[in-house]
Coordinates of C-alpha atoms in Angstrom, one line a residue:
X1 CA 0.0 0.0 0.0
X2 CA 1.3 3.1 -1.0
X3 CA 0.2 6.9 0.4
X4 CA 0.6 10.2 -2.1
X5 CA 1.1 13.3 0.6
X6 CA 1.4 16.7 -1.7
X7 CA 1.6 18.8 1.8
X8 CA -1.9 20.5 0.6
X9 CA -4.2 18.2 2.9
X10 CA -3.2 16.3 5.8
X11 CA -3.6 12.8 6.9
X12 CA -4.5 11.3 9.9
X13 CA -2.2 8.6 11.2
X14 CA -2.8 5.8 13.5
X15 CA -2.0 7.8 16.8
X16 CA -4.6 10.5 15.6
X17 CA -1.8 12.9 14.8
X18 CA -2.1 14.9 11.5
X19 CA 0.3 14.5 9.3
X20 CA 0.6 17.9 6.6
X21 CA 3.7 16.9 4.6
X22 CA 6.7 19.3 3.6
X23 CA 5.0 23.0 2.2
X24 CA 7.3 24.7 0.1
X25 CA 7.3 28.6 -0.1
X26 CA 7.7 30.3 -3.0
X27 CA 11.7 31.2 -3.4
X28 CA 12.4 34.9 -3.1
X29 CA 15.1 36.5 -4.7
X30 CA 17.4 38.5 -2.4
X31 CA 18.9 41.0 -4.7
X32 CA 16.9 44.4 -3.5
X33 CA 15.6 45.7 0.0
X34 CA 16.3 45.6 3.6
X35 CA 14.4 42.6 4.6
X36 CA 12.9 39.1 3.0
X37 CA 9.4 38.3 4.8
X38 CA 7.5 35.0 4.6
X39 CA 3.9 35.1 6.0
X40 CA 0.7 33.3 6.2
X41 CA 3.1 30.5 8.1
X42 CA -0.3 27.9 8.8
X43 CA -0.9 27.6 12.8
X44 CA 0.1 23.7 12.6
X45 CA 3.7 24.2 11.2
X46 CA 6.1 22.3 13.8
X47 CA 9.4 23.1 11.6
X48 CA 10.7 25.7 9.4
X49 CA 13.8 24.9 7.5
X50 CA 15.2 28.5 6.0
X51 CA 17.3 28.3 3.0
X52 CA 20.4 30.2 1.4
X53 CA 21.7 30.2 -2.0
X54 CA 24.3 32.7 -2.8
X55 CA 22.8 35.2 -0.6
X56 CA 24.8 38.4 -0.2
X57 CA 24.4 42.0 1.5
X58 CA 26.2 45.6 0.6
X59 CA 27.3 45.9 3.8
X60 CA 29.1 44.7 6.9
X61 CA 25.6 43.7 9.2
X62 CA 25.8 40.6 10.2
X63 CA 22.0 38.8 8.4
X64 CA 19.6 37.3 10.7
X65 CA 16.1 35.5 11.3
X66 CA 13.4 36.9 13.4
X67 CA 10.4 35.4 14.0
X68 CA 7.2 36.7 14.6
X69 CA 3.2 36.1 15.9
X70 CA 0.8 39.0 14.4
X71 CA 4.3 41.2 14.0
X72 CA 8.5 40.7 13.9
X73 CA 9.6 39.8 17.0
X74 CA 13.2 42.0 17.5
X75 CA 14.2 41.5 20.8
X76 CA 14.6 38.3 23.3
X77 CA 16.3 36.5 21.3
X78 CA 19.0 33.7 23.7
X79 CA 21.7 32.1 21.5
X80 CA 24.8 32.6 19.3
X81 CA 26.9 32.5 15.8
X82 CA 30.3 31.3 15.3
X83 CA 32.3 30.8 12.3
X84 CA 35.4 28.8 11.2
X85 CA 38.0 28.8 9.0
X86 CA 38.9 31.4 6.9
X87 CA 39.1 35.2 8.0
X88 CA 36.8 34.4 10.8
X89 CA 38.4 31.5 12.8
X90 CA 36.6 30.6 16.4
X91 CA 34.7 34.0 16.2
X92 CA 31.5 33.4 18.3
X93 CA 28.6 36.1 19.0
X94 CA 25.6 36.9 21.3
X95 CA 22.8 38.0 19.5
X96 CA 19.5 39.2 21.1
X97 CA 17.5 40.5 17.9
X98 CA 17.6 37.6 15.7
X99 CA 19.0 34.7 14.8
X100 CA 22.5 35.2 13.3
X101 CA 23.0 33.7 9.9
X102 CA 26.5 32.8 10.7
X103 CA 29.1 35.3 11.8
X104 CA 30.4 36.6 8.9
X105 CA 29.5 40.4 8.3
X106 CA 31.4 40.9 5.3
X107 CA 30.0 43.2 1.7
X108 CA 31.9 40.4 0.1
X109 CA 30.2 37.2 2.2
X110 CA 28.3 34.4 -0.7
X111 CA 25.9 32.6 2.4
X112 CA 25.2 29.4 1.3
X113 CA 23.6 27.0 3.9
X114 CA 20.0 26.5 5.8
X115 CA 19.1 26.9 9.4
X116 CA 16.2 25.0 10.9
X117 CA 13.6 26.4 13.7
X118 CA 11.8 23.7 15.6
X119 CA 8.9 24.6 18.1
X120 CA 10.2 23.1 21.5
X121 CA 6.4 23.9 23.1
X122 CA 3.7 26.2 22.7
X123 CA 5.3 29.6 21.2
X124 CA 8.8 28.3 22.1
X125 CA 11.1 27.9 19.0
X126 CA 14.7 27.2 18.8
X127 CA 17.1 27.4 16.1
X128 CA 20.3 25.8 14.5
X129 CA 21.8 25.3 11.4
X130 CA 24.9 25.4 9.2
X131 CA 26.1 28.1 7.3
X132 CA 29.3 28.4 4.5
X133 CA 30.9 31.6 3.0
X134 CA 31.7 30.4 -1.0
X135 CA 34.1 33.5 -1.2
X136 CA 36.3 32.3 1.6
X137 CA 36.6 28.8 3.1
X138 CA 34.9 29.3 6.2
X139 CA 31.6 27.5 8.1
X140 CA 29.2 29.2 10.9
X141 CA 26.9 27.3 13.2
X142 CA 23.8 29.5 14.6
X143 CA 21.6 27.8 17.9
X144 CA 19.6 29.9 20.0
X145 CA 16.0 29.8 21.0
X146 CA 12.6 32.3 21.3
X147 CA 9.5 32.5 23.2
X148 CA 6.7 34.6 21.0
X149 CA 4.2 35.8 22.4
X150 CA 1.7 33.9 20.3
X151 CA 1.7 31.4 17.4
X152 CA 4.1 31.4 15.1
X153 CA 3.0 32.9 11.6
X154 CA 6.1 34.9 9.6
X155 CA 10.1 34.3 9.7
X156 CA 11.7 37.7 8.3
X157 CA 15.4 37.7 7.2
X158 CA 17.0 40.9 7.7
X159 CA 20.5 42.3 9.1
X160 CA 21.6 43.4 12.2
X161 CA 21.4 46.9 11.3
X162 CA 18.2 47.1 9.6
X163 CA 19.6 48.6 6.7
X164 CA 22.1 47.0 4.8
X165 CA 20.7 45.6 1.2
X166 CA 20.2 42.6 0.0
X167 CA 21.9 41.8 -3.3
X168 CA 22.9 38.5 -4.5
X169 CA 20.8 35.1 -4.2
X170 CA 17.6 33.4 -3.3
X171 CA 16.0 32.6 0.1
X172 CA 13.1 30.2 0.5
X173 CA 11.5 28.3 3.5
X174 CA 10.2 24.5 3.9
X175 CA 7.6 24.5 6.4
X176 CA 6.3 21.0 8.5

């Protein structure tokens, strides 16, 4: 016996659980503006799996992920990036604004990589997740975690700052 799950109606396994499959959203190019939303997360989503593919800024902010329940969430955020190899060997940082896509905060940074959130309980999330630099040979490793004050329903990838531009690349989300 074989099942077909598309991700656009659940199924109910044996435990009473309902199963939605992997959702794809629709991949975004990040080659303009200051911030990348995704909304209209479903209520149900357990896992978020955020995705990089060449993506590059015009300035030195280091990018991040907030998450947010009705609006961004931009503080209270517990956690921290490091990198290795490369220019930025054993660099770790605190972050409380977002989670840190790595610590490389370099114009000339090519982010490649994904970093998943998982909902620990309730409006508790938690992040980690690999990142690589293609213009130098260097890794960064994000984990931290988030309490929102309500249920989960946009991820926004931005920069420290606010206002450094996106401008290389393509961003996208899976959603479980």
């Amino acid at each position: 016996m074989s099942v077909i799950i598309d991700g656009s109606a659940g199924v109910t396994t044996n435990s009473g659980a309902v199963f939605n499959g992997i959702a794809s959203g629709t991949a975004v190019a990040s080659t303009s503006g200051t911030s990348i939303d995704f909304t209209g997360i479903p209520s149900w989503v357990k896992r978020i799996t955020v995705m990089f593919n060449g993506v590059s800024t015009n300035g030195t902010s280091t990018p991040l992920i907030q998450l947010g329940a009705g609006s961004v969430t931009t503080s209270g955020y517990l956690g921290a990036a490091t990198a290795y190899g490369g220019v930025s060997v054993g660099s770790a940082v605190n972050f409380t604004t977002g989670f840190a896509i790595g610590s490389f905060n370099s114009a000339a940074n090519i982010r490649h990589g994904a970093l998943i959130l998982n909902n620990i309980s309730g409006n508790i999330w938690s992040c980690n997740g690999t990142i690589a630099i293609s213009d130098s040979a260097a890794v960064g490793s994000s984990a931290g975690t988030i309490s929102l004050a309500g249920i989960l329903d946009r991820v926004r990838i931005t920069t420290v700052n606010g206002t450094d531009t996106f401008d290389a690349g393509t961003i996208n989300i899976l959603f479980e």
